[in-house]
Amino acid sequence: MASKRTAPSARRSGAAPASAELRERILSATRELLREHRFDTLSVADILTAAHASRASFYFYFPSKQAVLGELVREAVAQGQQAAEPWIDGRQDPAAALRSGVSDGARLWRANAGVLMAIVESWGSDEGLRALWLEQMDLFTEAAAARIRSDPDALRRLGDADVRAVAASLTWLGERLYYLAATGVPPFDDEEVLIDVLTNAWTSILYGHAPTGHRPPPEH
């Protein structure tokens, strides 16, 4: 049964701590802890120790550890939206822009692996985190759907297909493969393989051709 805890962060009433610098310290400490620890084993006490913060200060800024994770996820997703911008804005060759975005996305997941693994592994059992992750993934889906609808070549390729469903499928494929890469599952632990597979999926579905810069197959 899903937990009733929620992810959104909001200040609670009470005495204010010294400065907002403490809030950033809590976020930074949690991010670092998630590099070595699973989110479900992490306690507020662990975060307090790492951040050198009091319990009262923590709860002034965050109602729960889920709220801290939520804030870190939003920060990572904002970076992901920037990575997707070369394709979304439509000003570059679409295949090249997709490869650039996928490459930046792979680097983003590697840099934020602990945070993003935590949300992927936790959203199925926590109602607040579920709402948060679905909302964040919808940001990518809606942006991709809008880009597809503005591209006559992609629309011709898709025919009568549901554009939003295609966009959602590609978005969630990326989420799953990036997660597998972050957890070291072959063959996606090889970043070049990951980039090639995801770029090929997007370009072949939307444009019907191999991506720009695709590596040639190995010689036998």
XYZ file of C-alpha atoms in Angstrom:
220
model
C 0.000 0.000 0.000
C 1.340 3.438 -0.918
C 2.637 5.671 1.843
C 0.697 8.828 2.707
C 3.825 10.936 2.941
C 4.168 13.707 0.430
C 7.078 15.102 -1.537
C 6.494 18.845 -2.008
C 8.682 21.024 0.187
C 7.195 23.952 2.054
C 8.280 26.038 4.995
C 6.608 25.303 8.281
C 5.776 27.942 10.825
C 8.220 28.451 13.674
C 11.516 30.104 14.439
C 13.616 30.726 11.355
C 17.121 29.284 11.269
C 20.128 31.517 10.692
C 19.987 31.708 6.905
C 18.903 30.049 3.675
C 22.487 28.767 3.437
C 21.424 26.039 5.842
C 18.704 24.929 3.442
C 21.285 24.540 0.692
C 23.509 22.630 3.091
C 20.698 20.167 3.755
C 20.138 19.680 0.028
C 23.850 19.239 -0.642
C 24.291 16.788 2.222
C 21.372 14.682 1.025
C 22.703 14.667 -2.522
C 26.082 13.428 -1.283
C 24.551 10.786 0.986
C 22.552 9.405 -1.933
C 25.796 8.702 -3.787
C 26.493 5.937 -1.269
C 23.146 5.076 0.334
C 19.726 3.992 -0.845
C 16.989 6.508 -0.108
C 14.894 3.992 1.836
C 17.779 3.434 4.279
C 18.479 7.137 4.738
C 17.060 8.810 7.840
C 16.505 12.443 8.713
C 19.092 11.936 11.464
C 21.661 10.929 8.825
C 20.944 14.126 6.901
C 21.166 16.250 10.056
C 24.566 14.808 10.910
C 25.940 15.300 7.394
C 24.548 18.845 7.126
C 25.537 19.836 10.678
C 21.944 20.967 11.201
C 19.466 20.762 14.037
C 16.182 18.908 13.763
C 14.254 22.171 14.233
C 16.169 23.799 11.386
C 15.537 20.847 9.095
C 11.791 20.897 9.708
C 11.631 24.642 9.205
C 12.592 24.065 5.576
C 11.372 20.543 4.842
C 8.442 18.531 6.229
C 10.197 15.217 5.450
C 13.140 13.591 3.737
C 10.789 13.013 0.782
C 10.473 16.783 0.437
C 14.257 17.114 0.277
C 14.393 14.490 -2.443
C 11.606 16.285 -4.280
C 13.598 19.504 -4.371
C 16.706 17.702 -5.640
C 14.640 15.994 -8.334
C 13.206 19.304 -9.529
C 16.711 20.729 -9.808
C 17.869 17.718 -11.868
C 14.809 17.875 -14.119
C 15.419 21.575 -14.784
C 18.905 20.624 -16.002
C 17.333 17.875 -18.129
C 15.035 20.388 -19.781
C 18.060 22.483 -20.705
C 19.716 19.381 -22.189
C 16.660 18.795 -24.388
C 16.521 22.392 -25.613
C 18.601 21.924 -28.821
C 15.918 19.590 -30.193
C 12.928 21.298 -28.598
C 13.710 24.703 -30.094
C 13.832 23.196 -33.601
C 16.707 25.355 -34.840
C 19.179 22.515 -35.495
C 19.203 19.360 -37.572
C 16.784 17.182 -35.570
C 18.905 14.023 -35.569
C 22.030 15.900 -34.481
C 20.048 17.819 -31.867
C 18.544 14.603 -30.485
C 21.969 13.019 -30.165
C 23.257 16.107 -28.378
C 20.311 16.026 -25.970
C 20.660 12.302 -25.288
C 24.393 12.739 -24.659
C 23.770 15.594 -22.224
C 21.024 13.552 -20.589
C 23.419 10.652 -20.037
C 25.934 12.959 -18.384
C 23.175 14.498 -16.280
C 22.043 11.096 -15.019
C 25.613 10.120 -14.213
C 26.152 13.341 -12.248
C 22.830 13.002 -10.397
C 22.686 9.204 -10.239
C 21.934 8.961 -6.518
C 19.059 11.433 -6.655
C 17.496 10.064 -9.817
C 17.872 6.438 -8.761
C 16.182 7.366 -5.480
C 13.095 8.803 -7.175
C 12.814 5.952 -9.688
C 13.076 3.375 -6.898
C 10.699 5.206 -4.532
C 7.867 6.703 -6.562
C 5.955 3.431 -6.808
C 5.498 3.168 -3.036
C 5.042 6.796 -1.984
C 2.032 8.804 -3.159
C 3.762 12.167 -2.941
C 6.841 11.023 -4.817
C 4.631 9.317 -7.401
C 2.774 12.562 -8.080
C 6.054 14.453 -8.247
C 7.758 12.072 -10.702
C 4.740 11.776 -12.971
C 4.516 15.565 -13.045
C 8.208 15.899 -13.917
C 8.053 13.253 -16.613
C 4.985 14.958 -18.061
C 7.085 18.091 -18.552
C 9.319 16.144 -20.938
C 6.384 14.398 -22.608
C 4.494 17.624 -23.269
C 7.600 19.358 -24.617
C 8.350 16.412 -26.914
C 4.733 16.215 -28.114
C 4.701 19.945 -28.913
C 7.978 19.613 -30.838
C 6.658 16.647 -32.839
C 3.440 18.479 -33.713
C 5.492 21.394 -35.054
C 7.599 19.132 -37.285
C 5.955 18.179 -40.621
C 8.525 15.425 -41.277
C 7.823 13.746 -37.940
C 4.061 14.048 -38.411
C 4.254 12.447 -41.848
C 6.349 9.643 -40.428
C 3.908 8.972 -37.579
C 0.774 9.094 -39.720
C -2.295 8.477 -37.574
C -0.321 7.590 -34.434
C -1.228 9.341 -31.178
C 1.516 11.975 -30.910
C 1.345 12.293 -27.144
C 1.489 8.522 -26.702
C 4.579 8.367 -28.918
C 6.199 11.209 -26.966
C 5.382 9.543 -23.648
C 6.744 6.191 -24.831
C 10.045 7.730 -25.902
C 10.286 9.772 -22.707
C 9.733 6.743 -20.470
C 12.119 4.649 -22.571
C 14.795 7.226 -21.788
C 13.948 7.159 -18.080
C 14.302 3.378 -17.967
C 17.535 3.145 -19.965
C 19.186 6.002 -18.079
C 18.249 4.242 -14.847
C 19.716 0.945 -16.058
C 22.893 2.786 -17.010
C 23.073 4.440 -13.584
C 22.752 1.065 -11.875
C 25.464 -0.471 -14.049
C 23.302 -2.893 -16.028
C 24.949 -4.024 -19.308
C 24.969 -3.063 -22.091
C 23.769 0.353 -20.969
C 26.652 0.824 -18.552
C 28.599 1.655 -21.731
C 27.635 5.289 -22.240
C 28.249 5.227 -25.994
C 25.942 2.224 -26.350
C 23.310 4.007 -24.298
C 23.563 7.157 -26.416
C 23.454 5.212 -29.684
C 20.435 3.121 -28.677
C 18.367 6.030 -27.382
C 19.245 8.339 -30.257
C 18.428 5.623 -32.774
C 15.080 4.952 -31.084
C 14.044 8.613 -31.273
C 15.287 9.280 -34.796
C 14.066 6.043 -36.364
C 10.569 6.433 -34.897
C 10.249 10.131 -35.688
C 12.281 10.433 -38.889
C 12.917 6.942 -40.194
C 16.689 7.134 -40.463
C 19.801 6.466 -38.423
C 21.042 9.329 -36.237
C 23.816 11.683 -37.258
C 27.124 10.519 -35.874
C 26.004 6.921 -35.344
C 28.986 4.661 -34.824
C 29.542 1.975 -37.478
C 28.959 -1.621 -36.394
C 32.053 -3.494 -35.197
C 33.903 -5.584 -37.746
C 33.643 -9.350 -37.388
